[in-house]
């Protein structure tokens, strides 16, 4: 396995020939307009822009609360955004599965775990609001027909096991049932419909939207723009901007087009920027999260990400230069991503670390067969073969495995303080499964500022912008420096439901 030449990570990924982030798109920026004298092409009750977790949950909740004419507009040809390709991992406190597995959890405990990961700048009020309603959101998915594995996972930075995962190991296990539920209850859905700007009434109230029809992503646009009046208001659920290379590089110049990205191509952020143009407050835009479970050997989220998320608690991450561990394998994402990026050879070039798992424990995850089949993970019968393949010094590696196994036995990790609960009886022993790790752009902690009613605050007036609500990854500030895994689904769904409750009260 050759090392690659890198001081910054951009060259490294290019050197590996990994597909660049799919989109180099600069979103067409429309300017919102005054609605005076506008000719309305259509009048509806509730407008929702975006068809991920936030938009779908908002549509279902608004309909439950009596709305008769709810419309979801989605710019892509398909529905679901990042939500449909996500890992299907859903955290909630006080669930039936936690009761079954005797896990002692609470809203406060989940909030405290997230505050720690947020490093002092997360929004405690929003975190508590989401954690308090996460069970309702989980129930909405169950009512719609989502199915989950019959066991909980403990993800990095969570102090207890509180994460459900869909049986299809993918967010489509949630978006498809929610979408079907939307159709069943009469929600109107429009694909290839791109939001291009707001229409604003005399008092600054958002009264409608400009929507381009027959939109073809990244192509010449033949479709006409319709003025759609939203009688009750507009819910923006347009997701993050991970695929907008210009926007992310404006925050962090190292996040070039060559850096891998797990996001769907439509995650380009123009909905967020149009809200800024209206006066919304930008929060934490520079906090762009990289996923520490990603592999440099495949594009996007691939097969390795969910494989390693499942296996980290009972695996050992090893620096190939030293043959030793270099991090707590279930620390929060930022801690691990930073630790991985510091794995370098003597010349300072990137040297992706390896995650070593006993084959017998790894094979319980459905992706294990796939990572081996597609050559993005490898099985070794002996430690000697493993060390030779990855050019790891054998003696320190053997000593490290012995030391780590003593922590499995005692339940106390003296090297990095890892919580060993889920590692119980899972010794690192042959045969082994191994994957390489390197962080990829994954999630935008930044976005527009919202309150616990999903209202968008106006930086000029200090008040909420009337008629406008936002939910999901388009919002910023809730998670602070680093979001914990499996906490976006509850956030998007709870805030989508919250936006619907607010709009139906207004
Ligand atoms: C690969 C991957 C795995 C993940 N795994 C997990 C996980 O297991 N658990 C977890 O909690 N989180 C996970 N996340 C994070 C989580 O999936 C996202 O934060 C979440 O899906 C965002 O949902 P959303 O509804 O805000 O936006 P999205 O699901 O991204 O939906 C936004 C939609 O708006 C559309 N849109 C954007 N602009 C416009 C416009 N101008 N006009 C019309 N439509 C527009 C987009 O095309 C998109 O379909 C993962 C993310 C990725 C990328």
XYZ file of C-alpha atoms and ligand atoms in Angstrom:
559
model
C 0.000 0.000 0.000
C 1.669 3.207 -1.119
C 1.766 6.286 1.008
C 0.617 9.492 -0.542
C 2.164 12.874 -0.743
C 0.400 15.416 1.377
C 0.774 18.265 3.721
C -2.796 19.445 3.361
C -5.429 16.798 2.762
C -6.481 18.161 -0.633
C -3.450 16.678 -2.432
C -3.880 13.452 -0.611
C -7.334 12.747 -1.902
C -6.410 13.818 -5.421
C -3.406 11.494 -5.237
C -5.642 8.598 -4.383
C -7.861 9.326 -7.339
C -10.949 9.475 -5.157
C -13.924 11.057 -6.922
C -14.183 14.722 -6.086
C -17.331 16.100 -4.453
C -19.990 15.618 -7.088
C -20.956 19.231 -7.472
C -18.955 22.349 -8.200
C -22.183 24.212 -8.519
C -22.545 27.860 -7.773
C -26.273 28.104 -7.114
C -28.144 30.623 -9.196
C -28.995 33.398 -6.748
C -32.353 34.997 -7.231
C -33.310 38.109 -5.338
C -36.427 37.987 -3.227
C -38.983 40.572 -4.284
C -41.777 42.653 -2.862
C -45.101 40.962 -3.484
C -46.995 44.183 -4.250
C -48.797 43.876 -7.544
C -47.418 40.411 -8.228
C -49.573 38.119 -10.351
C -50.149 34.934 -8.367
C -49.995 31.773 -10.469
C -51.183 29.560 -7.641
C -52.439 29.889 -4.073
C -51.815 27.148 -1.471
C -52.112 26.822 2.300
C -48.604 25.658 3.397
C -45.428 25.747 1.291
C -42.561 23.417 2.286
C -39.278 23.629 0.396
C -37.206 20.415 0.559
C -38.224 16.779 0.876
C -35.814 15.378 3.500
C -36.639 14.429 7.093
C -37.497 18.024 8.020
C -39.809 18.702 5.075
C -41.594 15.337 5.250
C -42.153 15.517 9.029
C -43.452 19.096 8.662
C -45.924 18.034 5.963
C -47.300 15.115 7.986
C -47.634 17.186 11.156
C -49.306 20.146 9.389
C -51.819 17.773 7.801
C -52.491 16.092 11.160
C -53.211 19.534 12.594
C -55.844 20.212 9.967
C -54.052 21.718 6.973
C -55.847 20.679 3.791
C -53.512 21.999 1.137
C -49.865 21.258 1.955
C -47.255 21.354 -0.840
C -43.688 20.002 -0.768
C -41.400 21.388 -3.490
C -38.170 19.544 -4.320
C -35.659 20.742 -6.902
C -34.219 17.316 -7.746
C -35.959 14.697 -9.870
C -36.118 12.421 -6.798
C -37.346 13.068 -3.250
C -35.400 12.683 0.000
C -32.137 14.683 -0.291
C -29.363 13.731 2.118
C -31.990 12.109 4.319
C -32.636 9.305 1.822
C -28.954 8.353 1.531
C -28.166 8.731 5.215
C -27.181 5.931 7.588
C -30.619 5.468 9.161
C -29.182 6.030 12.689
C -31.672 7.705 15.028
C -30.880 8.715 18.641
C -33.586 9.218 21.259
C -33.644 9.019 25.073
C -36.078 6.866 27.076
C -37.016 4.524 24.236
C -38.691 1.101 24.577
C -35.451 -0.544 23.358
C -33.450 1.190 26.103
C -35.918 -0.196 28.651
C -35.440 -3.676 27.174
C -31.635 -3.355 27.274
C -31.654 -1.742 30.767
C -30.017 1.473 29.551
C -30.364 4.316 32.013
C -30.935 7.427 29.885
C -32.779 10.741 30.016
C -33.345 13.962 28.084
C -30.768 15.673 30.325
C -28.165 12.991 29.675
C -28.573 13.244 25.913
C -28.397 17.055 26.100
C -25.239 16.882 28.237
C -23.515 14.525 25.792
C -24.316 16.940 22.953
C -23.204 19.981 24.957
C -19.834 18.325 25.575
C -19.381 17.650 21.865
C -20.554 21.199 21.066
C -17.606 22.531 23.111
C -19.480 25.345 24.803
C -21.208 26.935 21.794
C -24.168 24.601 21.198
C -27.710 25.914 21.768
C -28.873 24.227 24.964
C -32.496 25.319 24.593
C -32.792 23.855 21.098
C -30.986 20.647 22.127
C -33.385 20.191 25.050
C -36.413 20.905 22.838
C -35.288 18.249 20.328
C -34.358 15.622 22.941
C -37.706 16.168 24.713
C -39.641 15.457 21.497
C -37.342 12.855 19.905
C -39.586 9.958 20.986
C -42.557 11.547 19.191
C -40.488 11.787 16.021
C -39.385 8.154 16.352
C -43.035 7.201 16.796
C -43.968 9.135 13.629
C -41.516 6.935 11.679
C -42.853 3.744 13.285
C -46.447 4.766 12.531
C -45.438 5.336 8.910
C -43.907 1.833 8.726
C -40.147 2.273 9.368
C -38.422 -0.837 10.675
C -35.381 -0.900 12.978
C -32.811 -3.527 13.986
C -33.769 -5.095 17.335
C -30.632 -3.753 19.097
C -29.236 -0.353 20.089
C -25.879 1.077 19.055
C -23.600 3.340 21.087
C -22.094 5.933 18.796
C -19.042 8.138 19.430
C -19.561 10.804 22.120
C -22.800 9.233 23.436
C -22.416 8.121 27.056
C -24.968 5.311 26.597
C -26.459 3.204 23.803
C -29.426 5.219 22.450
C -29.260 4.806 18.678
C -31.759 2.894 16.571
C -30.871 1.895 13.018
C -33.238 1.089 10.167
C -33.098 -2.527 9.009
C -32.031 -1.306 5.565
C -29.130 0.569 7.289
C -30.116 3.665 5.334
C -32.247 6.804 5.724
C -34.511 5.625 2.906
C -35.934 3.243 5.543
C -37.449 6.422 7.013
C -37.949 8.795 4.054
C -39.800 6.257 1.916
C -42.413 5.409 4.574
C -42.772 9.140 5.422
C -43.172 10.001 1.731
C -45.791 7.249 1.315
C -47.578 8.586 4.380
C -47.543 12.081 2.838
C -49.176 10.701 -0.314
C -51.710 8.720 1.741
C -52.865 11.785 3.662
C -53.044 13.997 0.582
C -49.855 16.080 0.735
C -49.044 17.484 -2.735
C -45.480 16.787 -3.854
C -43.622 18.441 -6.725
C -40.209 17.368 -7.973
C -37.986 19.374 -10.366
C -39.349 22.491 -8.606
C -36.667 24.868 -7.482
C -37.160 27.608 -4.910
C -35.615 30.799 -6.298
C -36.759 33.515 -3.906
C -39.336 34.844 -1.457
C -42.219 37.172 -2.162
C -42.542 39.605 0.705
C -45.622 41.566 1.812
C -45.764 45.195 2.976
C -45.143 44.386 6.641
C -42.083 42.220 5.855
C -44.164 39.043 6.004
C -43.199 36.187 3.694
C -46.373 35.667 1.654
C -45.133 33.461 -1.159
C -42.278 31.952 -3.137
C -40.888 32.058 -6.647
C -40.598 28.479 -7.926
C -38.893 27.376 -11.115
C -40.739 24.469 -12.700
C -39.224 21.687 -14.811
C -35.834 22.318 -13.160
C -32.932 20.133 -14.266
C -30.056 20.172 -11.801
C -26.843 21.629 -13.259
C -28.338 22.049 -16.745
C -29.806 24.896 -18.808
C -33.148 25.823 -17.319
C -36.121 25.697 -19.650
C -38.792 25.889 -16.942
C -40.833 29.014 -16.156
C -40.926 30.686 -12.732
C -44.299 30.620 -10.927
C -45.373 32.948 -8.137
C -46.968 30.786 -5.465
C -48.897 32.367 -2.628
C -48.540 30.611 0.757
C -51.577 31.550 2.843
C -50.220 30.248 6.147
C -46.503 30.577 5.475
C -43.335 28.943 4.177
C -41.207 26.244 5.836
C -37.644 26.115 4.540
C -36.199 22.585 4.831
C -33.513 22.816 2.153
C -30.691 21.030 4.002
C -26.964 21.787 4.256
C -24.341 23.075 1.812
C -21.660 20.337 1.951
C -21.633 19.990 -1.845
C -21.168 23.693 -2.517
C -17.399 23.851 -2.813
C -17.227 27.661 -3.066
C -19.352 28.164 0.033
C -17.523 25.579 2.099
C -14.096 26.843 0.974
C -15.132 30.361 1.945
C -15.391 28.971 5.497
C -12.446 26.567 5.362
C -10.044 26.803 2.390
C -8.771 23.240 2.948
C -12.202 21.821 1.997
C -11.469 21.870 -1.738
C -13.286 19.991 -4.487
C -10.804 17.117 -4.116
C -11.804 16.441 -0.512
C -14.310 13.602 -0.365
C -17.910 14.479 0.548
C -20.700 12.179 1.687
C -23.575 14.501 0.649
C -26.202 14.265 -2.095
C -25.516 16.640 -5.032
C -28.439 18.940 -4.150
C -26.845 20.053 -0.849
C -25.829 23.446 -2.277
C -27.252 25.917 0.240
C -29.100 28.471 -1.880
C -32.226 28.318 0.320
C -30.093 29.300 3.312
C -28.486 32.208 1.458
C -31.834 33.546 0.307
C -32.918 33.598 3.974
C -29.750 35.560 4.825
C -30.684 38.002 2.081
C -34.035 38.497 3.828
C -32.249 39.269 7.083
C -31.844 35.877 8.798
C -28.838 35.555 11.127
C -25.956 33.297 10.022
C -24.658 31.051 12.821
C -21.565 28.816 12.985
C -21.052 28.555 9.214
C -17.375 27.694 9.646
C -18.168 24.547 11.620
C -18.259 21.964 8.865
C -18.014 18.430 10.144
C -15.883 15.695 8.653
C -16.916 12.074 9.201
C -14.088 10.105 10.899
C -15.556 6.748 9.856
C -15.173 7.319 6.110
C -12.757 5.427 3.874
C -10.329 6.882 1.321
C -10.806 3.713 -0.731
C -14.358 4.455 -1.930
C -16.464 7.482 -2.934
C -19.004 9.219 -0.653
C -20.473 7.473 2.417
C -19.866 4.116 0.716
C -20.001 0.833 2.608
C -17.224 1.450 5.110
C -18.889 4.340 7.004
C -21.760 2.342 8.481
C -19.459 -0.667 8.879
C -17.018 1.322 11.024
C -19.720 3.235 12.945
C -21.036 -0.163 14.084
C -17.591 -1.638 14.784
C -15.724 1.272 16.463
C -16.871 0.336 20.018
C -15.147 -3.089 19.807
C -12.264 -2.227 17.474
C -8.797 -0.769 17.692
C -7.721 2.185 15.497
C -3.987 2.027 14.778
C -1.450 4.524 13.451
C 0.441 2.634 10.744
C 3.688 4.438 11.466
C 3.867 3.424 15.120
C 1.690 0.294 15.292
C -0.118 1.920 18.227
C -3.555 3.292 18.978
C -3.859 7.058 18.642
C -7.440 7.878 19.760
C -10.499 6.826 21.712
C -12.401 5.001 18.965
C -15.738 6.307 20.260
C -14.781 9.909 21.004
C -16.881 12.600 19.323
C -16.451 13.141 15.585
C -14.197 16.177 15.699
C -11.798 14.573 18.176
C -11.466 11.518 15.943
C -11.299 13.381 12.620
C -8.519 15.631 13.963
C -6.637 12.601 15.333
C -6.883 10.793 11.982
C -5.692 13.831 10.014
C -2.599 13.889 12.215
C -1.587 10.352 11.143
C 1.429 11.038 8.904
C 4.605 9.285 7.798
C 8.114 10.590 8.575
C 7.869 13.069 5.688
C 4.574 14.461 6.982
C 2.550 12.793 4.233
C -0.906 11.436 5.031
C -0.948 7.852 6.225
C -4.580 6.753 6.648
C -4.881 4.796 9.898
C -6.470 1.345 10.064
C -9.379 -0.001 12.094
C -8.772 -3.557 13.263
C -11.720 -5.724 14.310
C -12.068 -9.425 15.017
C -13.779 -10.920 11.996
C -16.227 -12.795 14.240
C -17.479 -9.511 15.732
C -17.398 -7.479 12.519
C -19.351 -10.009 10.513
C -22.518 -9.269 12.477
C -22.823 -6.047 10.483
C -24.470 -6.518 7.070
C -21.819 -4.349 5.321
C -18.874 -6.586 6.291
C -19.333 -8.910 3.313
C -19.595 -5.906 1.004
C -16.483 -4.091 2.226
C -14.467 -7.264 1.630
C -16.160 -8.008 -1.700
C -15.526 -4.502 -3.062
C -11.933 -4.400 -1.824
C -12.446 -1.489 0.543
C -11.860 -3.767 3.541
C -9.632 -6.809 3.976
C -9.665 -10.057 5.944
C -6.409 -11.467 7.381
C -5.852 -14.846 9.048
C -2.746 -13.751 10.944
C -1.347 -10.577 12.463
C 1.828 -11.044 10.396
C -0.140 -10.865 7.115
C -2.015 -7.796 8.344
C 1.174 -5.979 9.418
C 2.895 -6.776 6.109
C -0.056 -5.620 3.996
C -0.261 -2.207 5.700
C 3.454 -1.872 6.420
C 2.879 -1.617 10.187
C 5.743 -2.468 12.599
C 4.839 -5.944 13.884
C 6.292 -5.907 17.402
C 4.554 -2.754 18.681
C 1.332 -3.836 16.940
C 1.347 -7.191 18.757
C 2.100 -5.445 22.054
C -0.731 -2.964 21.421
C -3.241 -5.738 20.757
C -2.196 -7.472 23.971
C -2.542 -4.221 25.914
C -5.930 -3.396 24.357
C -7.211 -6.893 25.144
C -6.272 -6.343 28.798
C -8.625 -3.316 28.729
C -11.379 -5.476 27.224
C -10.867 -7.837 30.166
C -10.751 -5.161 32.889
C -13.367 -2.894 31.293
C -11.039 0.103 31.691
C -9.131 1.712 28.813
C -5.998 3.138 30.429
C -4.724 4.625 27.151
C -7.631 6.788 25.955
C -10.461 6.326 28.471
C -12.782 4.666 25.930
C -16.085 3.440 27.336
C -15.569 -0.352 27.061
C -19.182 -1.409 27.750
C -19.869 -2.459 24.173
C -16.389 -4.095 23.909
C -17.180 -6.623 26.651
C -15.783 -10.078 25.746
C -14.906 -8.790 22.263
C -11.160 -9.411 22.185
C -9.096 -8.421 19.165
C -8.087 -11.814 17.769
C -7.532 -13.522 14.399
C -8.967 -13.635 11.858
C -9.166 -9.847 11.527
C -11.167 -7.453 9.359
C -9.435 -4.161 8.535
C -10.532 -0.917 6.825
C -8.636 2.330 6.240
C -10.001 5.602 7.641
C -9.856 9.202 6.409
C -12.363 12.016 7.139
C -14.775 13.375 4.493
C -16.974 16.502 4.480
C -20.237 15.348 5.994
C -22.413 17.881 7.809
C -22.839 21.656 8.160
C -23.371 22.749 11.750
C -23.969 26.274 10.479
C -27.085 27.829 8.981
C -29.841 30.287 9.851
C -30.662 30.974 13.471
C -34.026 29.629 14.670
C -35.778 29.502 18.040
C -37.685 26.614 19.658
C -40.722 27.541 17.557
C -38.680 27.121 14.345
C -39.098 30.835 13.678
C -36.298 32.612 11.817
C -34.929 35.678 13.563
C -34.399 38.907 11.621
C -31.018 40.520 12.276
C -32.435 43.979 11.497
C -35.561 43.958 13.697
C -34.463 41.373 16.280
C -37.908 39.766 15.833
C -39.010 36.631 13.996
C -39.586 37.085 10.269
C -43.362 36.696 9.909
C -44.553 33.859 7.671
C -41.120 32.154 7.610
C -40.044 28.965 9.421
C -36.963 26.778 9.012
C -36.068 23.231 10.062
C -33.270 20.706 9.612
C -29.695 21.105 8.433
C -30.426 24.523 6.872
C -30.517 25.819 10.463
C -27.367 26.529 12.451
C -26.074 26.723 15.973
C -27.877 23.867 17.678
C -24.928 21.443 17.730
C -22.022 23.856 18.193
C -18.537 22.739 17.158
C -19.342 19.071 16.568
C -22.651 17.234 16.050
C -22.975 13.774 17.594
C -23.832 10.942 15.217
C -27.523 9.979 14.919
C -28.645 13.358 16.331
C -29.572 14.968 13.020
C -32.584 12.749 12.259
C -34.295 13.629 15.557
C -33.367 17.297 15.106
C -34.678 17.523 11.526
C -37.895 15.689 12.348
C -38.636 17.452 15.639
C -37.937 20.878 14.146
C -40.017 20.023 11.065
C -42.905 19.034 13.345
C -42.307 22.186 15.404
C -42.420 24.411 12.300
C -45.723 22.790 11.333
C -47.163 23.371 14.815
C -46.109 27.027 14.699
C -47.446 27.627 11.197
C -50.798 26.058 12.081
C -51.080 28.285 15.174
C -50.154 31.512 13.406
C -24.337 9.960 3.814
C -24.936 10.574 5.040
C -25.206 9.775 6.149
C -25.804 10.347 7.279
N -26.179 9.527 8.313
C -26.867 10.052 9.347
C -27.444 9.193 10.332
O -27.369 7.960 10.229
N -28.099 9.766 11.368
C -28.245 11.134 11.492
O -28.856 11.589 12.467
N -27.756 11.962 10.534
C -27.097 11.456 9.464
N -26.660 12.284 8.467
C -27.052 13.715 8.501
C -28.502 13.850 8.040
O -28.817 12.873 7.094
C -28.804 15.208 7.443
O -28.387 16.198 8.316
C -30.308 15.309 7.179
O -30.689 14.334 6.219
C -30.727 16.680 6.697
O -32.122 16.619 6.472
P -32.881 17.872 5.926
O -34.308 17.510 5.838
O -32.508 19.079 6.699
O -32.224 18.084 4.479
P -32.117 17.061 3.208
O -32.473 15.679 3.565
O -30.787 17.296 2.606
O -33.267 17.623 2.287
C -33.199 18.910 1.730
C -33.850 18.854 0.370
O -34.034 20.178 -0.108
C -33.785 20.189 -1.498
N -33.459 21.562 -1.898
C -32.329 22.273 -1.636
N -32.403 23.481 -2.194
C -33.607 23.564 -2.804
C -34.245 24.568 -3.580
N -33.648 25.724 -3.858
N -35.485 24.311 -4.068
C -36.096 23.118 -3.841
N -35.515 22.123 -3.134
C -34.289 22.340 -2.617
C -32.614 19.240 -1.644
O -32.493 18.769 -2.982
C -32.993 18.131 -0.672
O -33.729 17.103 -1.267
C -26.066 11.744 7.324
C -25.755 12.545 6.222
C -25.220 11.970 5.079
C -24.914 12.848 3.900
